[in-house]
JSON list of C-alpha atoms in Angstrom, two decimals:
[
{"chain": "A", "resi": 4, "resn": "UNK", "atom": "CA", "xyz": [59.34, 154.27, -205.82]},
{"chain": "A", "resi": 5, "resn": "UNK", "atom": "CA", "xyz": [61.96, 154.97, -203.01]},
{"chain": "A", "resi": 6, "resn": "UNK", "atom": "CA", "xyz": [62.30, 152.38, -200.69]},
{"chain": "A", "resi": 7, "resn": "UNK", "atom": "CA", "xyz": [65.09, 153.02, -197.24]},
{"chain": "A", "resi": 8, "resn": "UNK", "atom": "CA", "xyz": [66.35, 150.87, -195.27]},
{"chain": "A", "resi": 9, "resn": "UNK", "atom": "CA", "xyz": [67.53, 150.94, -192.08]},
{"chain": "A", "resi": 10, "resn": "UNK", "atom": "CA", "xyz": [69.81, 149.05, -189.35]},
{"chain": "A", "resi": 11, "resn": "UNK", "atom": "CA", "xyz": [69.55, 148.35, -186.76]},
{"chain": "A", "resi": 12, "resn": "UNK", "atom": "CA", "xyz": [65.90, 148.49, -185.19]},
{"chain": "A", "resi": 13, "resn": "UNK", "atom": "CA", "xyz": [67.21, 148.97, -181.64]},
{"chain": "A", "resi": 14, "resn": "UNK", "atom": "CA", "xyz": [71.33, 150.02, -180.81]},
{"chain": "A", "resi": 15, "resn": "UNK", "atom": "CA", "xyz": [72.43, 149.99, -176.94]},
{"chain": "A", "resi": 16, "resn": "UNK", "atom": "CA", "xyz": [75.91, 151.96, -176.40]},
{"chain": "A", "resi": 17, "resn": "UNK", "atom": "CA", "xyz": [77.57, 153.03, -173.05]},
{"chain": "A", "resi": 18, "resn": "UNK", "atom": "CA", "xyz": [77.04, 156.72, -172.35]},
{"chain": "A", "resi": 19, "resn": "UNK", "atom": "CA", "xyz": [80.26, 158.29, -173.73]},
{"chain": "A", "resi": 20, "resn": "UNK", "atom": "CA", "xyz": [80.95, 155.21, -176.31]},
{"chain": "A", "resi": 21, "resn": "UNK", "atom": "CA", "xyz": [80.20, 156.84, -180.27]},
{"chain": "A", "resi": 22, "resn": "UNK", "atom": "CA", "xyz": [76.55, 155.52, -182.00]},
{"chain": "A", "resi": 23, "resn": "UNK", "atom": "CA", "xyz": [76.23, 154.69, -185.83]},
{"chain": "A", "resi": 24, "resn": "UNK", "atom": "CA", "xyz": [72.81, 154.40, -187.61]},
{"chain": "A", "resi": 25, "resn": "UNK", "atom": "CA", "xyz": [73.09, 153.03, -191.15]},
{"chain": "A", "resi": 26, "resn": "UNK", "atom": "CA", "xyz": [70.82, 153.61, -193.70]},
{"chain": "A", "resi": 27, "resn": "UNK", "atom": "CA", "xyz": [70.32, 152.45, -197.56]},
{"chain": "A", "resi": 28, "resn": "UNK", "atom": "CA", "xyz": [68.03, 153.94, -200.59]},
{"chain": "A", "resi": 29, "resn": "UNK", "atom": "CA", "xyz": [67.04, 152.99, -203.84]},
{"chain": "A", "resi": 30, "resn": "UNK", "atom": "CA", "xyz": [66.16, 155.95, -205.83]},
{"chain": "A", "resi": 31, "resn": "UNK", "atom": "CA", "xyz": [69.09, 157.36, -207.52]},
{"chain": "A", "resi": 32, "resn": "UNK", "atom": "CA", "xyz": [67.17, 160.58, -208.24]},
{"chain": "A", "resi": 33, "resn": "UNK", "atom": "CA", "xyz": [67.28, 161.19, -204.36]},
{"chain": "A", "resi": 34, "resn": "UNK", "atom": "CA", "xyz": [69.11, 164.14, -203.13]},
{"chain": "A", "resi": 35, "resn": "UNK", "atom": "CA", "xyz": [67.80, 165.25, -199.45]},
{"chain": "A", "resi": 36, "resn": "UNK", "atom": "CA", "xyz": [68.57, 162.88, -196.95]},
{"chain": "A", "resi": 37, "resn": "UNK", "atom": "CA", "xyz": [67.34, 164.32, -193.62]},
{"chain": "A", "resi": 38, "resn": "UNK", "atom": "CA", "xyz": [68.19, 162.69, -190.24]},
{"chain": "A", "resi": 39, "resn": "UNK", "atom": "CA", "xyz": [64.75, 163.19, -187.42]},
{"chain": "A", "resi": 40, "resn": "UNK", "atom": "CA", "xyz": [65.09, 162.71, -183.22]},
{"chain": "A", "resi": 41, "resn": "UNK", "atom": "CA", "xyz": [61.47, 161.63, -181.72]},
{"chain": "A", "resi": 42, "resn": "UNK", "atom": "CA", "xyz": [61.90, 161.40, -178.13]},
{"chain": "A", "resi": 43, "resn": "UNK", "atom": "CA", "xyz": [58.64, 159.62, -176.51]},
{"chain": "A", "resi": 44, "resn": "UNK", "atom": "CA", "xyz": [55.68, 161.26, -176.59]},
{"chain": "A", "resi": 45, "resn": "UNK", "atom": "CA", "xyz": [57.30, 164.28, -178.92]},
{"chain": "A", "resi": 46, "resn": "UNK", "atom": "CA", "xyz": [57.04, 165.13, -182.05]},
{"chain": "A", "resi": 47, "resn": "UNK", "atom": "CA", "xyz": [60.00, 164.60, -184.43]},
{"chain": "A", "resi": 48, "resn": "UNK", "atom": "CA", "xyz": [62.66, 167.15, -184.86]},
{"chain": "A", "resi": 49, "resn": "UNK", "atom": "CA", "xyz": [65.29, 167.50, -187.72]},
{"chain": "A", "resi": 50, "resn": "UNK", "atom": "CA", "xyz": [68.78, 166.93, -186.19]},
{"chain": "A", "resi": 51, "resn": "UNK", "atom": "CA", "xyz": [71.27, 167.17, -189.47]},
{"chain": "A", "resi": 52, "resn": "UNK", "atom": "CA", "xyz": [70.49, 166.94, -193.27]},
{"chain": "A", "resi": 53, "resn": "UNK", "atom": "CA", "xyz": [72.57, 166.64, -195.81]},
{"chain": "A", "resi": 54, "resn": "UNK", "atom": "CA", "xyz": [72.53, 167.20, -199.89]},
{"chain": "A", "resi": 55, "resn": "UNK", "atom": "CA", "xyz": [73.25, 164.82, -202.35]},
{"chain": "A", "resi": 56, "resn": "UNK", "atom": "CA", "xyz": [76.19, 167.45, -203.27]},
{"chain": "A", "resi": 57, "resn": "UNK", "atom": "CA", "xyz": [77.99, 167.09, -200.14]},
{"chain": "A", "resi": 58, "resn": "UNK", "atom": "CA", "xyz": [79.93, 163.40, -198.70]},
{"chain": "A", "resi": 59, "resn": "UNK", "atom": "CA", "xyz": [79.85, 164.89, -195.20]},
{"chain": "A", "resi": 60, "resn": "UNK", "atom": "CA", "xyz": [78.49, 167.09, -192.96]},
{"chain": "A", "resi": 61, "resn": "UNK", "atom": "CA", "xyz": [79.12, 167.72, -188.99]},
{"chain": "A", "resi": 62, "resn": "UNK", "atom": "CA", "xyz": [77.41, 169.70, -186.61]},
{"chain": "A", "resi": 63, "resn": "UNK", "atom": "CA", "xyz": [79.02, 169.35, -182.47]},
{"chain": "A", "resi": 64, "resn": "UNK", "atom": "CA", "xyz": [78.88, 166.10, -181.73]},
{"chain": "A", "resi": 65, "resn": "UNK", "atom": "CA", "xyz": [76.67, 164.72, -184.72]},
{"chain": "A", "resi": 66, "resn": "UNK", "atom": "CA", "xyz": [77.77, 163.87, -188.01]},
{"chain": "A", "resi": 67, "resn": "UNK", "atom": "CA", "xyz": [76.19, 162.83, -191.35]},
{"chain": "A", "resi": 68, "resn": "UNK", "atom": "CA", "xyz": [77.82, 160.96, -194.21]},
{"chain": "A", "resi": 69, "resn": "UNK", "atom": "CA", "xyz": [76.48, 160.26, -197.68]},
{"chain": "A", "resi": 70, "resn": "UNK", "atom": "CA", "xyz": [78.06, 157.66, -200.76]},
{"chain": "A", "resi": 71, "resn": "UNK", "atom": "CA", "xyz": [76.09, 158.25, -203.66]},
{"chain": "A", "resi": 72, "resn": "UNK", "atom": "CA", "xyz": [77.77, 155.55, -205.40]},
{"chain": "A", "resi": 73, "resn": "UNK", "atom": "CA", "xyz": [76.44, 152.85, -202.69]},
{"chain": "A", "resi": 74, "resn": "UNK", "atom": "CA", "xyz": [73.71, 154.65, -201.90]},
{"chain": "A", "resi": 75, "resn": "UNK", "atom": "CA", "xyz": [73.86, 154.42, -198.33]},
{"chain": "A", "resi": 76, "resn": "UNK", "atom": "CA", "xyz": [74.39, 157.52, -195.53]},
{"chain": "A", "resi": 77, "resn": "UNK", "atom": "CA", "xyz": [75.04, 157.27, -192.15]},
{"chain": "A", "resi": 78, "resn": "UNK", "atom": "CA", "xyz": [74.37, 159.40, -188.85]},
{"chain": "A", "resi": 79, "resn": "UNK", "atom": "CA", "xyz": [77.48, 159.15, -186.51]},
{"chain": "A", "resi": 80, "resn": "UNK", "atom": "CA", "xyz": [77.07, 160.08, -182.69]},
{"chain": "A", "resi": 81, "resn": "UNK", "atom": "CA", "xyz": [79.95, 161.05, -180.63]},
{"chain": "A", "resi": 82, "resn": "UNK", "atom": "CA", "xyz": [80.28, 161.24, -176.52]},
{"chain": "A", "resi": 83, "resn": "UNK", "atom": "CA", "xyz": [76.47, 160.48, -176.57]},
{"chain": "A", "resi": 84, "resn": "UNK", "atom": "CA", "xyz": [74.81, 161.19, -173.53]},
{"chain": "A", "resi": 85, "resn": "UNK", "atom": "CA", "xyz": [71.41, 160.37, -171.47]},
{"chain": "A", "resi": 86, "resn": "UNK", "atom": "CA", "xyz": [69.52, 162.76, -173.60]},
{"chain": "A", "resi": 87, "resn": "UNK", "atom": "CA", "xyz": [70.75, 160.78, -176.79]},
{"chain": "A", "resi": 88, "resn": "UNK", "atom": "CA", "xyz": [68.04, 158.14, -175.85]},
{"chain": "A", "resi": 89, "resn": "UNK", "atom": "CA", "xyz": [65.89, 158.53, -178.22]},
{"chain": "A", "resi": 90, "resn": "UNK", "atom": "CA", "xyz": [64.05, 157.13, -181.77]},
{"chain": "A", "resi": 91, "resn": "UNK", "atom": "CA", "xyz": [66.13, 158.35, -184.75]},
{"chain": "A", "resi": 92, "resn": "UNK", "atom": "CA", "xyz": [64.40, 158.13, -188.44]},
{"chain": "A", "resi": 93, "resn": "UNK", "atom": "CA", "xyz": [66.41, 158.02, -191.48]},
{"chain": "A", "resi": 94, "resn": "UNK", "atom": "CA", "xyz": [64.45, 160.14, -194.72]},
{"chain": "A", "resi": 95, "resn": "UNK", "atom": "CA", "xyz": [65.05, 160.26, -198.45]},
{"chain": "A", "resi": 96, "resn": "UNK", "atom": "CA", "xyz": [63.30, 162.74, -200.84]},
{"chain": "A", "resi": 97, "resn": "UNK", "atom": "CA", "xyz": [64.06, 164.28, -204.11]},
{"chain": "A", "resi": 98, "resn": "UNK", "atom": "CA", "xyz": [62.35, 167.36, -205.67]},
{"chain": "A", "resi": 99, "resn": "UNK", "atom": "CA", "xyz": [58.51, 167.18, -205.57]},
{"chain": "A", "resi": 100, "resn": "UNK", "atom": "CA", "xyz": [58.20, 164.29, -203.98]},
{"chain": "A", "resi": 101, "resn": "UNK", "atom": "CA", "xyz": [57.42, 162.71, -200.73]},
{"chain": "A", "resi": 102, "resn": "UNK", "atom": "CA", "xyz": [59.52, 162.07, -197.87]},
{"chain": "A", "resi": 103, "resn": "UNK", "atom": "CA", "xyz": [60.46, 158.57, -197.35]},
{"chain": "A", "resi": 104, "resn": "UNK", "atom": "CA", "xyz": [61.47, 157.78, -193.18]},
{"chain": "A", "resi": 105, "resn": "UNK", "atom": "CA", "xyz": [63.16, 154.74, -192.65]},
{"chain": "A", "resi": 106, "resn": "UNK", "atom": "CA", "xyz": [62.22, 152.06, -189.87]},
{"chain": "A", "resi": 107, "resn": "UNK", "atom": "CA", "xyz": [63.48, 154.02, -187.20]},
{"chain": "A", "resi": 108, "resn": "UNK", "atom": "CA", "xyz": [66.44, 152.84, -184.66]},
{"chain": "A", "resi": 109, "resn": "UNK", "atom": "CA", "xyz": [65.55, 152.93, -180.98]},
{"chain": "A", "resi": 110, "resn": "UNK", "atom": "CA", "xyz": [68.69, 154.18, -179.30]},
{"chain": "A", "resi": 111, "resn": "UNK", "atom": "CA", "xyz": [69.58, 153.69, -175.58]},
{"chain": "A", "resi": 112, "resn": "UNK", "atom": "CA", "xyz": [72.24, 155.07, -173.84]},
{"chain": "A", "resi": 113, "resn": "UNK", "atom": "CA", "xyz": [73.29, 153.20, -170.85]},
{"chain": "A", "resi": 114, "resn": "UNK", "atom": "CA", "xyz": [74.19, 154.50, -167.82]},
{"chain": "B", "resi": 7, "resn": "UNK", "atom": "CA", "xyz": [57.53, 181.74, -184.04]},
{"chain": "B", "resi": 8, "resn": "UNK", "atom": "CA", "xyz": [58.56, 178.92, -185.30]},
{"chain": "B", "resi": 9, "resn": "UNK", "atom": "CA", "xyz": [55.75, 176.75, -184.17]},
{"chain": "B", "resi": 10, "resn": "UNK", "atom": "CA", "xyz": [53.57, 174.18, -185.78]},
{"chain": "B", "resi": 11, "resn": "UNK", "atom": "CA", "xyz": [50.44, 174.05, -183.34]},
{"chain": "B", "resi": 12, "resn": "UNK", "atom": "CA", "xyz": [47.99, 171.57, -183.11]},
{"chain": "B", "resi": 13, "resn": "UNK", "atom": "CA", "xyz": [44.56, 171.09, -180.96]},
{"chain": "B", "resi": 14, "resn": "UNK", "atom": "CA", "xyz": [43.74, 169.19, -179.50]},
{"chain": "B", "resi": 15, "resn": "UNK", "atom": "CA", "xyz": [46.83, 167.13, -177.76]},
{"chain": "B", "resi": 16, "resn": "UNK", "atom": "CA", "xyz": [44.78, 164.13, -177.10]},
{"chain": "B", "resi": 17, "resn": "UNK", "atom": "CA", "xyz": [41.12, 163.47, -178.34]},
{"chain": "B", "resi": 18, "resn": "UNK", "atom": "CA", "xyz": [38.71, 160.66, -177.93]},
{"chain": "B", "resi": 19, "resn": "UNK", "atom": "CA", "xyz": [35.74, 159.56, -180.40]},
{"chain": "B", "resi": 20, "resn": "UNK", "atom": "CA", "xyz": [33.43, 156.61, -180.76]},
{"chain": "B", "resi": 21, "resn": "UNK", "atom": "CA", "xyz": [32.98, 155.27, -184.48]},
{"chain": "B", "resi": 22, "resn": "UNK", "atom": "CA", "xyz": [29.93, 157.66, -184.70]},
{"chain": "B", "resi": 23, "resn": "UNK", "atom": "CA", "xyz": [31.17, 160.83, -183.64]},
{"chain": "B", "resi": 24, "resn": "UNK", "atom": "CA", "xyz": [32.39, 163.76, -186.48]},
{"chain": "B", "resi": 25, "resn": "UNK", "atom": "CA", "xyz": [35.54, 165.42, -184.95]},
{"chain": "B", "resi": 26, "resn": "UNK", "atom": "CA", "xyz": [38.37, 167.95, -186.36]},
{"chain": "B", "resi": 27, "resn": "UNK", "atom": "CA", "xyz": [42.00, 168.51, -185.42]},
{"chain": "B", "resi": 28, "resn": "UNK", "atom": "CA", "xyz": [43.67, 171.70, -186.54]},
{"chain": "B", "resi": 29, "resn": "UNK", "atom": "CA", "xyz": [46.49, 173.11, -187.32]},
{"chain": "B", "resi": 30, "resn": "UNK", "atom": "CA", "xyz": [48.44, 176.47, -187.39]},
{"chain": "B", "resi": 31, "resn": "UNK", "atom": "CA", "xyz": [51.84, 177.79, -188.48]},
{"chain": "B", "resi": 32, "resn": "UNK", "atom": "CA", "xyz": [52.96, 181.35, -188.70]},
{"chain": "B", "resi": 33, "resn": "UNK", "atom": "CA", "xyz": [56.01, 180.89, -190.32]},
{"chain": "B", "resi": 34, "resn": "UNK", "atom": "CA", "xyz": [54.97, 181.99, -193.92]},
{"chain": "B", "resi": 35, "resn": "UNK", "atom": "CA", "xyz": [55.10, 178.08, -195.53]},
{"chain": "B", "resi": 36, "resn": "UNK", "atom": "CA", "xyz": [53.56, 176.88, -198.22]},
{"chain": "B", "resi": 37, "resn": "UNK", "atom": "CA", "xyz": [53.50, 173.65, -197.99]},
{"chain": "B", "resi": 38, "resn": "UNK", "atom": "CA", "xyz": [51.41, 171.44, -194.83]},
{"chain": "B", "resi": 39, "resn": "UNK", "atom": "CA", "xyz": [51.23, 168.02, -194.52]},
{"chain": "B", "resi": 40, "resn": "UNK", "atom": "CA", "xyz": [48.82, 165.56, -192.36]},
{"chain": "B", "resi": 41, "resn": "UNK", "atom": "CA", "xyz": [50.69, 162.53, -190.89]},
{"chain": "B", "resi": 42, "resn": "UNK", "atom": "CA", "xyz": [49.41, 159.25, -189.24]},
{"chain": "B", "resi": 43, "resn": "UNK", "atom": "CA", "xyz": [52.11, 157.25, -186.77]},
{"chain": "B", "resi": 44, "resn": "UNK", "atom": "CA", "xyz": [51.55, 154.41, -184.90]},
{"chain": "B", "resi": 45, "resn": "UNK", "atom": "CA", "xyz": [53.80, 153.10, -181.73]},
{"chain": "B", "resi": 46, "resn": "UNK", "atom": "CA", "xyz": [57.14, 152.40, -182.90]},
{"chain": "B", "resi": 47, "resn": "UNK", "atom": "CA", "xyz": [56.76, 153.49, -186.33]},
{"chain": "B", "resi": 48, "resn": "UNK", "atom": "CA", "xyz": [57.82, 156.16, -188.74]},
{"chain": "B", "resi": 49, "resn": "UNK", "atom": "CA", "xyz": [54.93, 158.58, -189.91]},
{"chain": "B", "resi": 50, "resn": "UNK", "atom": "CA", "xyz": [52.94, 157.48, -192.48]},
{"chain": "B", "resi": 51, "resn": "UNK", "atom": "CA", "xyz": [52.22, 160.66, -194.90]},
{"chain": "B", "resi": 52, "resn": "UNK", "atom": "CA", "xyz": [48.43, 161.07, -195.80]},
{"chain": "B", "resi": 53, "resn": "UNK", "atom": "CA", "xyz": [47.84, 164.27, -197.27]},
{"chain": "B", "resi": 54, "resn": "UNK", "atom": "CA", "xyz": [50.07, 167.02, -198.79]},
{"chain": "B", "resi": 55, "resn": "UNK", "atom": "CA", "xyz": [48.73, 170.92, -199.33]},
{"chain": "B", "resi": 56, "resn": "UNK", "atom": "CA", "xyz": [51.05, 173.18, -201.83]},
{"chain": "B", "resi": 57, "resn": "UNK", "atom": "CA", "xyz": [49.69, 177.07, -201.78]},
{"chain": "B", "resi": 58, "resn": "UNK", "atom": "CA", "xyz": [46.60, 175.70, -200.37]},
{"chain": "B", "resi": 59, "resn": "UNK", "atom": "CA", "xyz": [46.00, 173.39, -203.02]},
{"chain": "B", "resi": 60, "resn": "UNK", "atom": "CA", "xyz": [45.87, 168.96, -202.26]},
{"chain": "B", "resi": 61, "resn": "UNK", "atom": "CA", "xyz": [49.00, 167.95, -203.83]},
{"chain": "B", "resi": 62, "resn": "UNK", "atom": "CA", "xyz": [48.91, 164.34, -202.79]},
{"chain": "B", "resi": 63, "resn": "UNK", "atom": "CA", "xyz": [46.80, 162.29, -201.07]},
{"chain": "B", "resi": 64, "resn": "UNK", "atom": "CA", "xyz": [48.32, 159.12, -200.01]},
{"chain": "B", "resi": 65, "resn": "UNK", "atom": "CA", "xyz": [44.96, 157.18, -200.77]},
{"chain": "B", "resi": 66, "resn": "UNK", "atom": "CA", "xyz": [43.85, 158.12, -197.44]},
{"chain": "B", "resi": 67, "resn": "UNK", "atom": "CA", "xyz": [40.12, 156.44, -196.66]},
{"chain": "B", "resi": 68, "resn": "UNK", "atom": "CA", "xyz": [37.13, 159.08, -197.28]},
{"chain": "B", "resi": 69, "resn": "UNK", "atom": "CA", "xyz": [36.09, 159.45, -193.65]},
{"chain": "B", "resi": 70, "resn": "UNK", "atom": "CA", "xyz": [39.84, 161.64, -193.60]},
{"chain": "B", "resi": 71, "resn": "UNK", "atom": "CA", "xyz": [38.91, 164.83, -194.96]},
{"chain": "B", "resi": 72, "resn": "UNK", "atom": "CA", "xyz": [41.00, 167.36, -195.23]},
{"chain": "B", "resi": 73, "resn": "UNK", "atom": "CA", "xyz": [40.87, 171.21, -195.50]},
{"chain": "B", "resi": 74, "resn": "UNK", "atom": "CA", "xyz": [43.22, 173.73, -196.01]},
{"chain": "B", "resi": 75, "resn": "UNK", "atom": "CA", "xyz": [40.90, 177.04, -195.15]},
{"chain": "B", "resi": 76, "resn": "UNK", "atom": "CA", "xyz": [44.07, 179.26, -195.62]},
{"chain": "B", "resi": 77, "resn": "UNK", "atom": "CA", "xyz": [47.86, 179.52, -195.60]},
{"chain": "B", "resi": 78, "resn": "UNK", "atom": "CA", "xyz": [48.59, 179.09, -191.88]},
{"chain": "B", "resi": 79, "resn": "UNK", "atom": "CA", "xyz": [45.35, 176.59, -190.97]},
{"chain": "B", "resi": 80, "resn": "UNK", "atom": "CA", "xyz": [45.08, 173.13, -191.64]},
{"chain": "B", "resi": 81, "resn": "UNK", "atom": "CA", "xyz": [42.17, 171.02, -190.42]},
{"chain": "B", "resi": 82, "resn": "UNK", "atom": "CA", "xyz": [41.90, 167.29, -190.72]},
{"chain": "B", "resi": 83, "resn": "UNK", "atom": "CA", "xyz": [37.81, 166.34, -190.42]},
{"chain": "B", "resi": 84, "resn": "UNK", "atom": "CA", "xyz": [37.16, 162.91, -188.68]},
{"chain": "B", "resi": 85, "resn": "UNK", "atom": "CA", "xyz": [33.68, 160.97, -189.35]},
{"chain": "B", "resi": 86, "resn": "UNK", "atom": "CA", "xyz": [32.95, 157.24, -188.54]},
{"chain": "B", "resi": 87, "resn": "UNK", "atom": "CA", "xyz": [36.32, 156.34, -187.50]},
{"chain": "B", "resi": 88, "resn": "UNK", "atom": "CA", "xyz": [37.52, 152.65, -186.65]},
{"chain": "B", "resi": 89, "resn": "UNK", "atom": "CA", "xyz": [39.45, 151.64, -183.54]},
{"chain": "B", "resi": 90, "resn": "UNK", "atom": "CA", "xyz": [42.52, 151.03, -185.91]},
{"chain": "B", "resi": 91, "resn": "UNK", "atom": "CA", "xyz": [42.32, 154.75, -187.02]},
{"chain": "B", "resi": 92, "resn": "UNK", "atom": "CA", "xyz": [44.20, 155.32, -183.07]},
{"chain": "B", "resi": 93, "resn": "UNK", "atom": "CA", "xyz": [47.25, 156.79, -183.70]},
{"chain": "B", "resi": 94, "resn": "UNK", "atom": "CA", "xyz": [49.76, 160.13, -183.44]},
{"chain": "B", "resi": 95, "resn": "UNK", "atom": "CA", "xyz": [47.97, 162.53, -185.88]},
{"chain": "B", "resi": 96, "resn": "UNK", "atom": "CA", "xyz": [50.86, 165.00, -187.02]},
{"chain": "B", "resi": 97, "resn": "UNK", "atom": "CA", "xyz": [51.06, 168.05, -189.04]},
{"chain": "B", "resi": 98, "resn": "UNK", "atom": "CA", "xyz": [54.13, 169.69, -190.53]},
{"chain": "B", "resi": 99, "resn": "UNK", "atom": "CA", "xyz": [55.23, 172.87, -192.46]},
{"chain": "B", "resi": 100, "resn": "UNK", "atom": "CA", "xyz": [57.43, 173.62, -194.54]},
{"chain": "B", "resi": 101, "resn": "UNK", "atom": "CA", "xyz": [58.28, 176.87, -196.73]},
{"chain": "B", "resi": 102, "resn": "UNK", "atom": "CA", "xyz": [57.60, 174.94, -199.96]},
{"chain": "B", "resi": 103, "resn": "UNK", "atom": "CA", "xyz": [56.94, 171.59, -201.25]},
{"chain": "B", "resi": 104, "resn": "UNK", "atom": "CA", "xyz": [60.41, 171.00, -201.85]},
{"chain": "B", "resi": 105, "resn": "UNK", "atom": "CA", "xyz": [62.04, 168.28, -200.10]},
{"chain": "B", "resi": 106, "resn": "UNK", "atom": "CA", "xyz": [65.20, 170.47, -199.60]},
{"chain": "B", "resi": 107, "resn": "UNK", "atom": "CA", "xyz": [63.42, 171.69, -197.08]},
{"chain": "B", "resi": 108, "resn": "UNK", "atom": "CA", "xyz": [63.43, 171.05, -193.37]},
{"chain": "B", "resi": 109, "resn": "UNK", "atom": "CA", "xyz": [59.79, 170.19, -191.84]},
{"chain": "B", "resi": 110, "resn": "UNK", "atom": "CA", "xyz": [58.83, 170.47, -188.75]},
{"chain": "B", "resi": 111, "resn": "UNK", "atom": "CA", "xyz": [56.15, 168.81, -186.85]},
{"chain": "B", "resi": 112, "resn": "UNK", "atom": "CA", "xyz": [53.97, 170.16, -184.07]},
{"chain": "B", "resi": 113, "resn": "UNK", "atom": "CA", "xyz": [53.41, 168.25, -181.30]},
{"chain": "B", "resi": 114, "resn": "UNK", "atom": "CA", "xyz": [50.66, 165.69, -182.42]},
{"chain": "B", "resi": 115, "resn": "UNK", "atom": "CA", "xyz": [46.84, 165.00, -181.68]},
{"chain": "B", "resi": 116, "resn": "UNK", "atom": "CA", "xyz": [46.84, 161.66, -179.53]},
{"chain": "B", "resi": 117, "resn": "UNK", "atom": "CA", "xyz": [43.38, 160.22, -181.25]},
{"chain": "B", "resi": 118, "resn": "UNK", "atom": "CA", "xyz": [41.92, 157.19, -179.48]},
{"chain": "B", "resi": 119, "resn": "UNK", "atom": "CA", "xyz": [38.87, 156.03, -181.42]},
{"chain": "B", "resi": 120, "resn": "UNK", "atom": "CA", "xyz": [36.16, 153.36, -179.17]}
]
């Protein structure tokens, strides 16, 4: 089955400095990788998804990027701010079939 | 309204008690799913309902019962829970079972079990 990955567990940056979460999958077959923001105590929201026919996707100050080849996408931050702060889960699916989240990254954005 | 509503926010049971959460969506999806997450974790899926029909259940322990009564309610029946069974209970939507799909959550049942 689909197994993610994802690095690293917790990521400090200075508030204005750029954030990059990393993550990896194994199942070829996948083709909706959907990035989620879970502040505490809230439930998870979808922030930017992308398709297995697309290499990039941008939306203000957010950003997704997806290799097929490697098998690896990425969620860039920009100018991140106090509200950034939050827990971001990597997710993998393909058609009927489960979600898979990674591991989550605890972000903080310091003052 | 695109709102995935859950009662209750927070609920607490001893290990003898029978309980429910529930869950509503007006959105016109098809597809509802039960999740389990504990601190500082992703959500674990348990069950998955497709046109009101168990598509998968993540072999979820018995005393989880699910029931999908139409296709905007989604209960989740609790009976002789364990303490480890504390957790964020969530439910999501979305407008098929098709992963191309975005889901969204409602706001979670906090479930402490003593």
């Amino acid at each position: 089955g689909e197994n993610v990955e994802q690095h690293p567990s917790t990521l400090s940056v200075q508030e204005g400095d750029s954030a990059v979460i990393k993550c990896t999958y194994s199942d070829s077959a996948s083709n909706y990788f959907p990035w989620y923001k879970q502040e505490l105590g809230k439930r998870p929201q979808l922030i930017i998804d992308i398709r297995s026919n697309v290499g990039e996707k941008k939306d203000q100050r957010i950003a997704v990027t997806l290799n097929k080849t490697a098998k690896h996408f990425s969620l860039h931050i920009t100018e991140t701010q106090p509200e950034d702060s939050a827990v971001y889960f990597c997710a993998a699916s393909k058609r009927g079939d489960k979600i898979i989240f990674g591991k989550g990254t605890r972000l903080h954005i310091l003052p | 309204d695109t709102e995935v509503t859950q009662t209750p926010k927070h609920l607490v049971m001893g290990m003898t008690n029978k309980k429910s959460l529930k869950c509503e969506q007006h959105m016109g999806h098809r597809a509802m799913y039960w999740y389990k997450q504990k601190a500082k974790k992703p959500p674990e899926l348990m069950f998955v309902y497709s046109y009101e029909k168990l598509s998968i259940n993540e072999s979820v322990p018995s005393r989880f019962s699910p029931e999908c009564p139409n296709s905007s309610l989604l209960n989740l029946h609790l009976h002789a829970l364990q303490p480890e069974d504390s957790a964020l209970y969530l439910c999501a939507s979305s407008p098929l079972f098709d992963p191309n799909t975005e889901a969204f959550f409602g706001q979670g049942t906090r479930l402490t079990v003593v």
